[in-house]
Short mmCIF file of C-alpha atoms and ligand atoms in Angstrom, two decimals:
data_model
loop_
_atom_site.label_atom_id
_atom_site.label_comp_id
_atom_site.label_asym_id
_atom_site.label_seq_id
_atom_site.Cartn_x
_atom_site.Cartn_y
_atom_site.Cartn_z
CA UNK A 1 -49.62 28.87 104.08
CA UNK A 2 -47.93 25.43 103.94
CA UNK A 3 -48.06 22.45 101.64
CA UNK A 4 -51.38 21.14 102.90
CA UNK A 5 -53.21 24.10 101.68
CA UNK A 6 -51.79 23.95 98.23
CA UNK A 7 -52.87 20.25 98.00
CA UNK A 8 -56.42 21.27 99.02
CA UNK A 9 -56.43 23.85 96.30
CA UNK A 10 -55.28 21.38 93.77
CA UNK A 11 -57.86 18.92 94.66
CA UNK A 12 -60.73 21.45 94.82
CA UNK A 13 -59.67 22.61 91.42
CA UNK A 14 -59.66 19.12 90.07
CA UNK A 15 -63.07 18.33 91.32
CA UNK A 16 -64.25 21.65 89.57
CA UNK A 17 -62.89 20.18 86.41
CA UNK A 18 -64.67 16.77 86.91
CA UNK A 19 -67.90 18.61 87.30
CA UNK A 20 -67.41 20.38 84.04
CA UNK A 21 -66.58 17.17 82.36
CA UNK A 22 -70.05 15.77 83.34
CA UNK A 23 -71.43 19.00 82.01
CA UNK A 24 -70.14 18.65 78.65
CA UNK A 25 -71.64 15.05 78.54
CA UNK A 26 -74.98 16.41 78.79
CA UNK A 27 -76.06 17.13 82.40
CA UNK A 28 -77.08 20.72 81.22
CA UNK A 29 -79.58 21.45 83.70
CA UNK A 30 -77.06 21.59 86.43
CA UNK A 31 -74.85 24.21 84.52
CA UNK A 32 -75.77 27.03 87.06
CA UNK A 33 -75.73 25.02 90.06
CA UNK A 34 -72.14 23.96 89.22
CA UNK A 35 -70.76 27.19 87.69
CA UNK A 36 -67.06 27.30 88.62
CA UNK A 37 -66.25 30.16 91.18
CA UNK A 38 -63.63 32.45 90.07
CA UNK A 39 -60.38 30.96 91.63
CA UNK A 40 -58.60 33.55 93.63
CA UNK A 41 -54.76 32.86 93.99
CA UNK A 42 -53.77 32.96 97.64
CA UNK A 43 -51.97 35.96 98.85
CA UNK A 44 -48.35 35.45 100.02
CA UNK A 45 -47.00 38.51 102.17
CA UNK A 46 -43.30 39.26 101.71
CA UNK A 47 -43.49 40.72 105.21
CA UNK A 48 -44.34 37.41 106.64
CA UNK A 49 -40.84 35.98 105.97
CA UNK A 50 -38.97 34.75 102.78
CA UNK A 51 -41.23 33.77 99.91
CA UNK A 52 -40.73 30.18 98.85
CA UNK A 53 -41.85 29.06 95.65
CA UNK A 54 -41.39 25.82 93.38
CA UNK A 55 -41.60 26.02 89.76
CA UNK A 56 -42.76 22.67 88.84
CA UNK A 57 -44.84 20.65 86.33
CA UNK A 58 -48.30 19.55 87.30
CA UNK A 59 -51.75 18.69 86.05
CA UNK A 60 -54.53 21.14 86.07
CA UNK A 61 -58.19 21.33 85.18
CA UNK A 62 -59.22 24.25 83.19
CA UNK A 63 -62.63 23.17 82.89
CA UNK A 64 -62.59 21.88 79.29
CA UNK A 65 -62.11 18.16 78.86
CA UNK A 66 -59.69 16.12 81.13
CA UNK A 67 -57.07 17.89 83.18
CA UNK A 68 -53.86 18.98 81.17
CA UNK A 69 -50.25 18.86 81.86
CA UNK A 70 -49.18 22.29 83.04
CA UNK A 71 -46.68 24.19 85.09
CA UNK A 72 -47.09 26.38 88.01
CA UNK A 73 -45.47 28.14 90.88
CA UNK A 74 -46.44 26.15 93.95
CA UNK A 75 -49.70 25.69 92.17
CA UNK A 76 -51.07 23.47 89.49
CA UNK A 77 -51.24 26.40 87.26
CA UNK A 78 -50.08 30.03 87.64
CA UNK A 79 -48.92 31.07 91.24
CA UNK A 80 -49.88 32.85 94.29
CA UNK A 81 -50.36 36.57 94.36
CA UNK A 82 -47.16 38.05 96.04
CA UNK A 83 -47.78 41.17 98.28
CA UNK A 84 -44.94 43.52 98.48
CA UNK A 85 -44.81 46.83 100.47
CA UNK A 86 -43.20 50.24 99.47
CA UNK A 87 -40.12 50.85 101.73
CA UNK A 88 -39.90 47.13 102.68
CA UNK A 89 -37.47 44.26 101.93
CA UNK A 90 -38.41 41.07 100.18
CA UNK A 91 -36.61 37.69 100.18
CA UNK A 92 -37.62 35.21 97.56
CA UNK A 93 -36.40 31.67 96.87
CA UNK A 94 -37.61 29.83 93.74
CA UNK A 95 -36.75 26.18 93.47
CA UNK A 96 -36.73 24.75 89.82
CA UNK A 97 -38.34 21.43 89.89
CA UNK A 98 -38.86 21.31 86.15
CA UNK A 99 -36.87 19.25 83.98
CA UNK A 100 -35.32 22.34 82.16
CA UNK A 101 -33.82 25.63 82.85
CA UNK A 102 -36.05 28.52 83.86
CA UNK A 103 -35.69 31.99 85.30
CA UNK A 104 -38.13 34.26 86.87
CA UNK A 105 -38.69 38.12 86.02
CA UNK A 106 -40.52 40.40 88.14
CA UNK A 107 -42.27 42.49 85.58
CA UNK A 108 -43.22 45.87 86.79
CA UNK A 109 -41.06 45.81 90.06
CA UNK A 110 -38.27 48.52 90.12
CA UNK A 111 -35.49 46.64 91.33
CA UNK A 112 -31.70 46.43 90.16
CA UNK A 113 -31.11 44.02 87.23
CA UNK A 114 -28.88 41.82 89.36
CA UNK A 115 -31.90 41.10 91.79
CA UNK A 116 -34.24 40.22 88.90
CA UNK A 117 -34.29 37.08 86.78
CA UNK A 118 -33.47 37.30 83.33
CA UNK A 119 -32.61 35.20 80.13
CA UNK A 120 -28.95 35.75 81.22
CA UNK A 121 -29.24 33.63 84.27
CA UNK A 122 -30.97 30.43 83.85
CA UNK A 123 -31.64 28.42 86.93
CA UNK A 124 -30.67 24.81 86.34
CA UNK A 125 -33.23 22.00 87.24
CA UNK A 126 -33.03 21.05 90.91
CA UNK A 127 -31.32 24.22 92.01
CA UNK A 128 -32.74 27.19 93.83
CA UNK A 129 -32.47 30.82 92.88
CA UNK A 130 -32.53 33.25 95.72
CA UNK A 131 -33.05 37.03 95.61
CA UNK A 132 -33.46 39.82 97.92
CA UNK A 133 -34.49 43.47 97.24
CA UNK A 134 -35.90 46.46 98.84
CA UNK A 135 -39.20 47.74 97.14
CA UNK A 136 -39.28 51.46 96.71
CA UNK A 137 -42.12 52.37 94.30
CA UNK A 138 -45.79 53.47 94.77
CA UNK A 139 -48.71 51.07 95.00
CA UNK A 140 -49.13 49.09 91.66
CA UNK A 141 -50.20 45.75 90.06
CA UNK A 142 -47.14 43.92 88.94
CA UNK A 143 -46.66 40.44 87.92
CA UNK A 144 -43.76 37.74 87.73
CA UNK A 145 -43.32 35.12 84.96
CA UNK A 146 -40.77 32.67 83.49
CA UNK A 147 -38.23 34.34 81.30
CA UNK A 148 -35.64 31.74 79.90
CA UNK A 149 -34.26 32.63 76.66
CA UNK A 150 -36.15 31.04 73.70
CA UNK A 151 -38.66 29.21 76.04
CA UNK A 152 -40.46 32.17 77.71
CA UNK A 153 -43.51 31.60 75.55
CA UNK A 154 -43.89 27.73 76.13
CA UNK A 155 -43.33 28.31 79.75
CA UNK A 156 -45.67 31.08 80.33
CA UNK A 157 -48.32 29.43 78.30
CA UNK A 158 -47.79 26.27 80.57
CA UNK A 159 -48.62 28.30 83.53
CA UNK A 160 -45.58 29.92 84.90
CA UNK A 161 -47.01 33.36 85.76
CA UNK A 162 -48.42 35.07 88.92
CA UNK A 163 -49.66 38.43 89.99
CA UNK A 164 -47.67 40.82 92.38
CA UNK A 165 -49.21 43.70 94.34
CA UNK A 166 -47.16 46.55 95.71
CA UNK A 167 -49.10 48.06 98.60
CA UNK A 168 -48.37 51.52 99.66
CA UNK A 169 -49.97 52.61 103.07
CA UNK A 170 -50.39 56.17 101.90
CA UNK A 171 -52.54 55.05 99.04
CA UNK A 172 -54.76 53.11 101.33
CA UNK A 173 -56.06 56.39 102.58
CA UNK A 174 -58.00 56.71 99.35
CA UNK A 175 -60.67 54.42 100.52
CA UNK A 176 -60.77 52.40 97.34
CA UNK A 177 -61.95 48.71 97.55
CA UNK A 178 -58.82 47.08 99.02
CA UNK A 179 -60.11 43.67 100.52
CA UNK A 180 -58.42 41.03 98.55
CA UNK A 181 -60.53 38.29 97.04
CA UNK A 182 -63.71 40.18 98.39
CA UNK A 183 -63.99 43.65 96.60
CA UNK A 184 -60.38 43.84 95.24
CA UNK A 185 -60.10 40.88 92.75
CA UNK A 186 -57.27 39.59 90.49
CA UNK A 187 -58.25 38.73 87.00
CA UNK A 188 -55.55 37.06 85.00
CA UNK A 189 -56.73 37.00 81.52
CA UNK A 190 -55.35 34.47 78.89
CA UNK A 191 -56.45 32.62 75.69
CA UNK A 192 -55.47 28.91 75.30
CA UNK A 193 -55.73 26.26 72.67
CA UNK A 194 -56.81 22.74 73.75
CA UNK A 195 -56.79 19.39 72.03
CA UNK A 196 -59.81 17.14 71.89
CA UNK A 197 -58.74 15.65 75.21
CA UNK A 198 -58.42 19.02 76.94
CA UNK A 199 -54.55 19.25 76.97
CA UNK A 200 -52.97 22.49 76.36
CA UNK A 201 -51.60 22.91 72.89
CA UNK A 202 -48.52 25.04 72.22
CA UNK A 203 -46.89 25.88 68.81
CA UNK A 204 -44.23 28.33 67.95
CA UNK A 205 -44.03 28.04 64.13
CA UNK A 206 -45.91 29.07 61.29
CA UNK A 207 -48.81 31.42 61.99
CA UNK A 208 -48.43 30.88 65.76
CA UNK A 209 -44.98 32.34 65.44
CA UNK A 210 -46.00 35.32 63.16
CA UNK A 211 -48.99 36.36 65.14
CA UNK A 212 -47.91 34.94 68.65
CA UNK A 213 -49.46 31.83 69.98
CA UNK A 214 -53.18 32.37 70.34
CA UNK A 215 -56.15 30.08 71.28
CA UNK A 216 -59.98 29.87 70.96
CA UNK A 217 -60.60 29.37 74.67
CA UNK A 218 -60.60 32.07 77.11
CA UNK A 219 -59.15 31.38 80.68
CA UNK A 220 -59.42 33.58 83.68
CA UNK A 221 -57.40 32.89 86.81
CA UNK A 222 -56.67 29.42 85.18
CA UNK A 223 -60.26 28.29 84.55
CA UNK A 224 -62.63 28.65 81.73
CA UNK A 225 -65.90 30.83 82.20
CA UNK A 226 -66.05 31.32 85.99
CA UNK A 227 -68.33 33.39 88.09
CA UNK A 228 -67.24 35.99 90.52
CA UNK A 229 -69.27 36.78 93.47
CA UNK A 230 -69.03 40.34 94.43
CA UNK A 231 -70.47 42.76 97.08
CA UNK A 232 -73.27 45.20 96.02
CA UNK A 233 -70.96 48.19 95.85
CA UNK A 234 -67.69 49.25 94.25
CA UNK A 235 -65.32 46.33 93.32
CA UNK A 236 -61.73 46.92 92.07
CA UNK A 237 -60.38 44.62 89.29
CA UNK A 238 -56.79 44.30 89.00
CA UNK A 239 -56.59 43.06 85.33
CA UNK A 240 -53.47 41.55 83.88
CA UNK A 241 -53.31 40.42 80.30
CA UNK A 242 -51.01 37.12 80.78
CA UNK A 243 -51.76 36.00 77.17
CA UNK A 244 -48.77 35.17 74.88
CA UNK A 245 -50.11 37.39 72.12
CA UNK A 246 -53.80 38.35 72.24
CA UNK A 247 -55.04 41.85 73.09
CA UNK A 248 -58.21 41.83 75.04
CA UNK A 249 -60.75 44.52 74.16
CA UNK A 250 -62.86 44.55 77.34
CA UNK A 251 -66.49 45.73 77.99
CA UNK A 252 -69.31 44.77 80.09
CA UNK A 253 -72.22 43.16 78.16
CA UNK A 254 -74.93 45.66 79.77
CA UNK A 255 -72.64 48.53 78.45
CA UNK A 256 -71.89 49.84 81.98
CA UNK A 257 -69.15 52.44 82.49
CA UNK A 258 -66.16 51.80 84.80
CA UNK A 259 -63.34 53.84 86.07
CA UNK A 260 -59.89 52.99 85.15
CA UNK A 261 -57.65 54.04 88.24
CA UNK A 262 -54.26 52.60 87.78
CA UNK A 263 -51.91 51.40 85.02
CA UNK A 264 -48.72 49.42 85.00
CA UNK A 265 -46.88 51.86 87.34
CA UNK A 266 -49.58 52.60 89.63
CA UNK A 267 -52.32 55.12 90.24
CA UNK A 268 -53.36 57.52 87.50
CA UNK A 269 -53.77 61.32 88.46
CA UNK A 270 -57.53 60.76 88.50
CA UNK A 271 -60.10 58.10 87.51
CA UNK A 272 -60.77 57.74 83.85
CA UNK A 273 -64.39 56.93 82.79
CA UNK A 274 -64.65 54.22 80.12
CA UNK A 275 -66.90 51.83 78.57
CA UNK A 276 -64.33 49.73 76.84
CA UNK A 277 -60.66 49.23 77.07
CA UNK A 278 -57.80 47.38 75.15
CA UNK A 279 -55.38 45.49 77.35
CA UNK A 280 -52.22 44.20 75.66
CA UNK A 281 -50.10 41.35 76.73
CA UNK A 282 -47.95 42.33 79.69
CA UNK A 283 -50.08 45.46 80.69
CA UNK A 284 -51.98 45.74 83.86
CA UNK A 285 -54.92 48.00 84.45
CA UNK A 286 -56.93 48.47 87.70
CA UNK A 287 -60.63 49.34 87.06
CA UNK A 288 -63.44 50.14 89.67
CA UNK A 289 -66.86 48.82 88.86
CA UNK A 290 -70.13 49.59 90.47
CA UNK A 291 -72.41 46.56 91.50
CA UNK A 292 -74.61 48.61 93.84
CA UNK A 293 -77.72 48.01 91.46
CA UNK A 294 -77.34 44.50 92.37
CA UNK A 295 -77.44 43.46 88.73
CA UNK A 296 -75.00 40.68 87.57
CA UNK A 297 -73.07 41.25 84.35
CA UNK A 298 -70.56 39.61 82.10
CA UNK A 299 -67.20 40.83 81.06
CA UNK A 300 -66.51 40.35 77.42
CA UNK A 301 -63.68 40.73 74.97
CA UNK A 302 -64.28 42.02 71.33
CA UNK A 303 -62.13 40.61 68.56
CA UNK A 304 -58.46 41.57 68.44
CA UNK A 305 -58.61 44.18 65.84
CA UNK A 306 -55.71 46.14 67.30
CA UNK A 307 -53.36 43.37 66.33
CA UNK A 308 -53.27 44.30 62.57
CA UNK A 309 -51.85 47.54 61.42
CA UNK A 310 -54.28 48.72 58.84
CA UNK A 311 -53.77 46.76 55.68
CA UNK A 312 -50.31 45.39 56.48
CA UNK A 313 -50.87 41.81 57.35
CA UNK A 314 -53.76 39.67 56.19
CA UNK A 315 -55.07 38.09 59.33
CA UNK A 316 -57.60 35.23 59.23
CA UNK A 317 -60.02 34.45 62.16
CA UNK A 318 -58.43 31.06 62.63
CA UNK A 319 -55.03 32.48 63.19
CA UNK A 320 -56.31 35.11 65.44
CA UNK A 321 -58.32 32.62 67.62
CA UNK A 322 -61.79 33.17 68.58
CA UNK A 323 -63.04 36.66 67.66
CA UNK A 324 -65.05 37.68 70.75
CA UNK A 325 -66.95 36.22 73.61
CA UNK A 326 -67.35 36.23 77.44
CA UNK A 327 -64.46 36.12 79.95
CA UNK A 328 -66.49 35.59 83.13
CA UNK A 329 -69.73 36.45 84.96
CA UNK A 330 -70.18 38.67 88.02
CA UNK A 331 -72.96 37.83 90.43
CA UNK A 332 -73.85 40.18 93.10
CA UNK A 333 -74.09 38.75 96.78
CA UNK A 334 -75.50 41.23 99.15
CA UNK A 335 -74.16 39.28 102.15
CA UNK A 336 -70.61 40.42 101.06
CA UNK A 337 -69.41 43.63 102.68
CA UNK A 338 -69.34 46.74 100.35
CA UNK A 339 -67.09 49.46 101.63
CA UNK A 340 -65.10 51.15 99.07
CA UNK A 341 -65.51 54.57 97.43
CA UNK A 342 -63.97 56.24 94.43
CA UNK A 343 -61.95 59.44 95.11
CA UNK A 344 -61.74 62.36 92.76
CA UNK A 345 -57.91 62.54 92.85
CA UNK A 346 -55.59 59.58 93.05
CA UNK A 347 -51.99 60.67 92.89
CA UNK A 348 -49.75 63.55 92.11
CA UNK A 349 -48.02 62.83 88.82
CA UNK A 350 -45.49 64.96 87.34
CA UNK A 351 -46.32 66.69 84.21
CA UNK A 352 -44.22 65.11 81.31
CA UNK A 353 -41.50 67.46 80.38
CA UNK A 354 -39.40 66.85 77.30
CA UNK A 355 -36.06 68.69 77.54
CA UNK A 356 -34.57 69.27 74.06
CA UNK A 357 -31.30 67.77 75.02
CA UNK A 358 -32.70 64.31 75.86
CA UNK A 359 -31.13 61.39 74.16
CA UNK A 360 -33.42 60.09 71.26
CA UNK A 361 -33.53 56.64 70.00
CA UNK A 362 -35.59 54.95 67.38
CA UNK A 363 -36.56 51.37 67.75
CA UNK A 364 -37.93 49.66 64.78
CA UNK A 365 -39.76 46.26 65.88
CA UNK A 366 -39.00 44.04 62.71
CA UNK A 367 -40.69 41.23 61.48
CA UNK A 368 -39.59 39.77 57.97
CA UNK A 369 -37.77 42.98 56.89
CA UNK A 370 -34.73 42.30 59.18
CA UNK A 371 -34.41 38.81 57.86
CA UNK A 372 -32.46 39.90 54.65
CA UNK A 373 -30.35 42.18 56.63
CA UNK A 374 -29.79 39.65 59.34
CA UNK A 375 -28.79 36.90 56.97
CA UNK A 376 -26.19 39.14 55.01
CA UNK A 377 -24.71 40.35 58.46
CA UNK A 378 -24.59 36.80 60.10
CA UNK A 379 -24.00 34.72 57.05
CA UNK A 380 -27.56 33.20 57.61
CA UNK A 381 -26.81 31.22 60.72
CA UNK A 382 -28.62 33.54 63.21
CA UNK A 383 -31.08 34.87 60.69
CA UNK A 384 -34.37 35.39 62.29
CA UNK A 385 -37.28 37.40 60.75
CA UNK A 386 -37.77 39.06 64.26
CA UNK A 387 -35.55 41.79 65.66
CA UNK A 388 -35.11 45.35 66.83
CA UNK A 389 -33.52 47.79 64.31
CA UNK A 390 -32.64 44.91 62.15
CA UNK A 391 -30.88 42.89 64.70
CA UNK A 392 -32.18 39.73 66.36
CA UNK A 393 -31.40 39.51 70.20
CA UNK A 394 -27.81 38.55 71.07
CA UNK A 395 -27.14 38.02 74.80
CA UNK A 396 -23.46 39.20 74.14
CA UNK A 397 -24.45 42.42 72.60
CA UNK A 398 -25.41 45.53 74.85
CA UNK A 399 -27.72 47.70 72.57
CA UNK A 400 -27.98 50.83 74.55
CA UNK A 401 -26.33 52.56 77.48
CA UNK A 402 -28.74 55.19 79.04
CA UNK A 403 -27.53 57.24 82.14
CA UNK A 404 -28.59 55.82 85.47
CA UNK A 405 -31.06 58.54 86.75
CA UNK A 406 -31.55 60.08 83.30
CA UNK A 407 -34.39 60.13 80.76
CA UNK A 408 -34.42 59.36 77.11
CA UNK A 409 -37.01 59.60 74.36
CA UNK A 410 -37.69 56.26 72.58
CA UNK A 411 -39.60 56.33 69.38
CA UNK A 412 -41.12 52.87 68.75
CA UNK A 413 -41.71 51.94 65.17
CA UNK A 414 -43.96 48.87 65.03
CA UNK A 415 -43.54 46.92 61.66
CA UNK A 416 -46.30 44.64 60.10
CA UNK A 417 -48.50 44.69 63.20
CA UNK A 418 -48.96 46.39 66.41
CA UNK A 419 -46.59 45.04 69.13
CA UNK A 420 -46.89 45.42 72.95
CA UNK A 421 -43.48 46.99 73.80
CA UNK A 422 -41.97 46.54 77.34
CA UNK A 423 -39.01 47.80 79.17
CA UNK A 424 -37.56 45.92 82.11
CA UNK A 425 -36.41 47.97 85.15
CA UNK A 426 -37.87 51.54 84.07
CA UNK A 427 -41.28 53.23 83.78
CA UNK A 428 -42.08 55.48 80.94
CA UNK A 429 -44.69 58.17 80.09
CA UNK A 430 -46.51 57.87 76.60
CA UNK A 431 -45.93 61.10 74.76
CA UNK A 432 -47.66 60.05 71.60
CA UNK A 433 -49.26 56.94 70.05
CA UNK A 434 -49.86 57.29 66.27
CA UNK A 435 -49.32 61.07 66.54
CA UNK A 436 -51.94 61.54 69.19
CA UNK A 437 -51.42 62.15 73.01
CA UNK A 438 -52.25 59.11 75.09
CA UNK A 439 -55.93 58.62 76.44
CA UNK A 440 -56.56 59.46 80.06
CA UNK A 441 -56.17 55.73 81.06
CA UNK A 442 -52.74 55.37 79.54
CA UNK A 443 -51.40 58.84 80.90
CA UNK A 444 -49.82 57.46 84.07
CA UNK A 445 -46.55 55.44 84.42
CA UNK A 446 -46.13 52.52 82.22
CA UNK A 447 -43.77 49.68 81.44
CA UNK A 448 -45.70 48.23 78.52
CA UNK A 449 -47.40 49.85 75.54
CA UNK A 450 -49.31 48.65 72.64
CA UNK A 451 -47.67 50.29 69.68
CA UNK A 452 -50.37 50.43 67.18
CA UNK A 453 -48.52 52.97 65.14
CA UNK A 454 -45.30 55.11 65.74
CA UNK A 455 -45.21 55.59 69.58
CA UNK A 456 -43.06 58.23 71.38
CA UNK A 457 -42.11 57.42 75.08
CA UNK A 458 -40.40 59.33 77.67
CA UNK A 459 -38.36 56.60 79.61
CA UNK A 460 -36.69 57.17 83.10
CA UNK A 461 -33.89 54.95 83.97
CA UNK A 462 -33.81 54.73 87.83
CA UNK A 463 -32.47 51.12 88.37
CA UNK A 464 -28.89 49.93 87.73
CA UNK A 465 -27.97 47.41 85.09
CA UNK A 466 -24.64 46.19 84.06
CA UNK A 467 -23.00 43.99 81.29
CA UNK A 468 -23.27 41.05 83.46
CA UNK A 469 -26.87 41.79 84.47
CA UNK A 470 -28.42 43.92 81.79
CA UNK A 471 -32.25 44.78 81.38
CA UNK A 472 -34.29 43.78 78.45
CA UNK A 473 -36.52 45.51 76.28
CA UNK A 474 -38.82 43.67 74.04
CA UNK A 475 -42.05 42.91 72.41
CA UNK A 476 -44.36 41.13 74.95
CA UNK A 477 -45.83 38.80 72.21
CA UNK A 478 -43.72 36.10 73.76
CA UNK A 479 -43.16 34.07 70.44
CA UNK A 480 -41.69 37.31 68.86
CA UNK A 481 -39.49 37.87 71.97
CA UNK A 482 -38.30 34.25 71.86
CA UNK A 483 -37.46 34.56 68.22
CA UNK A 484 -35.44 37.76 68.68
CA UNK A 485 -37.49 40.86 69.04
CA UNK A 486 -35.57 41.90 72.20
CA UNK A 487 -32.56 43.95 73.07
CA UNK A 488 -30.55 44.86 76.30
CA UNK A 489 -29.19 47.92 77.94
CA UNK A 490 -26.87 48.57 80.68
CA UNK A 491 -26.79 51.88 82.60
CA UNK A 492 -23.82 54.17 82.89
CU1 C2O B 501 -42.98 40.48 81.25
CU2 C2O B 501 -39.32 40.67 79.76
O1 C2O B 501 -41.08 40.57 80.57
CU1 CU B 502 -40.50 42.90 82.40
CU1 CU B 503 -44.14 41.68 68.44
#
């Protein structure tokens, strides 16, 4: 799609915002008639030629107050959904039209570190970053987002994030719902704070830094309180938690069950039946929901109780943002085609096997405790309360050197609160969370895990990283990451 369609999209979104302003000023009876349709980011197929994106400042209507200054990837906020295919190559160009450096990381794509964007290689304003890679991984929902050192939180918050889908023709034989925008819907979940005029507010000090930036307003695919029209059948939701810090505790307001079918790295062995589900920042989960009854429903989130490690940190409701509430509404439209089915088996997944000779590492995700150690080691100049194993991120330090092709056991020790721990360029299997084996919906290949207590991972390193192009591992509370809860590895 060319520029014209982007403009049209921007204009449509603007009008949606204007309608909601009228709504706020008292035209209440039209609330339902003017409900915002869930925006579906356009799909850009990497097989159709090089993907060209522009990271740029924009103005976007979320549906609260006036439009806000934002950033987007060739969009007023967020970016298109990028479609990759297992076994095919992709060429991508991202032009930086911001007035500050940025870089773009493909979170969940298994590609060499040199082909990925990272804090190490900022792209200067006015310049273009080009990358090419071959996609070799099973079907999965991944994403891409800004990752410049120290400004990741602010840039992602402003809108620099988008979804990515890896398609695998083999997996299509499942018969799962797979028509993008009809019965296969992206849901990019975020929370945001707005000022009285409707402008985004971003802070990264005080409580917003300790707990990560949170807001009282929920935003789905860039708008507040949208309605999704779905067929009277099975619908797949590709859920991404793209919030800076907030965990979403998802459930339908009629209590209906749903099936989790995939996690970060792709399909589970078999569908896992659930009635509620916690998704942490950076995590993706695909679920299948049955709408054949024709009844509409709301998807809601409970309060973020998972953030606090019992009794460690006093957390007030004000700091955590709004406790709970609706995210979006689904309405059944019988005119839409319903075709999908839910298979019993999804994928062969190797049984996790822990060989005793594996390298073991412990990673303490530190808040505050590392400040003392940090200040004595660095004379206070680089002291940050956030770090891993007592050390804040240092771009000139390689923390670990795992063997390319090898596996290691990583023991994640979260301090003060639970932290969503993420590794670039690798997938892991969860061996234990808080002494327990993972629940069925987390028993697949993962790249991000909410460490609600001591968490044991079996990490598989299959992509090369070097001193010049290392891979990161970090807490996906972006304010924690920006403040230093990040390390890096190269493979040997
Ligand atoms: Cu979404 Cu460094 O990660
Ligand atoms: Cu990542
Ligand atoms: Cu953290």
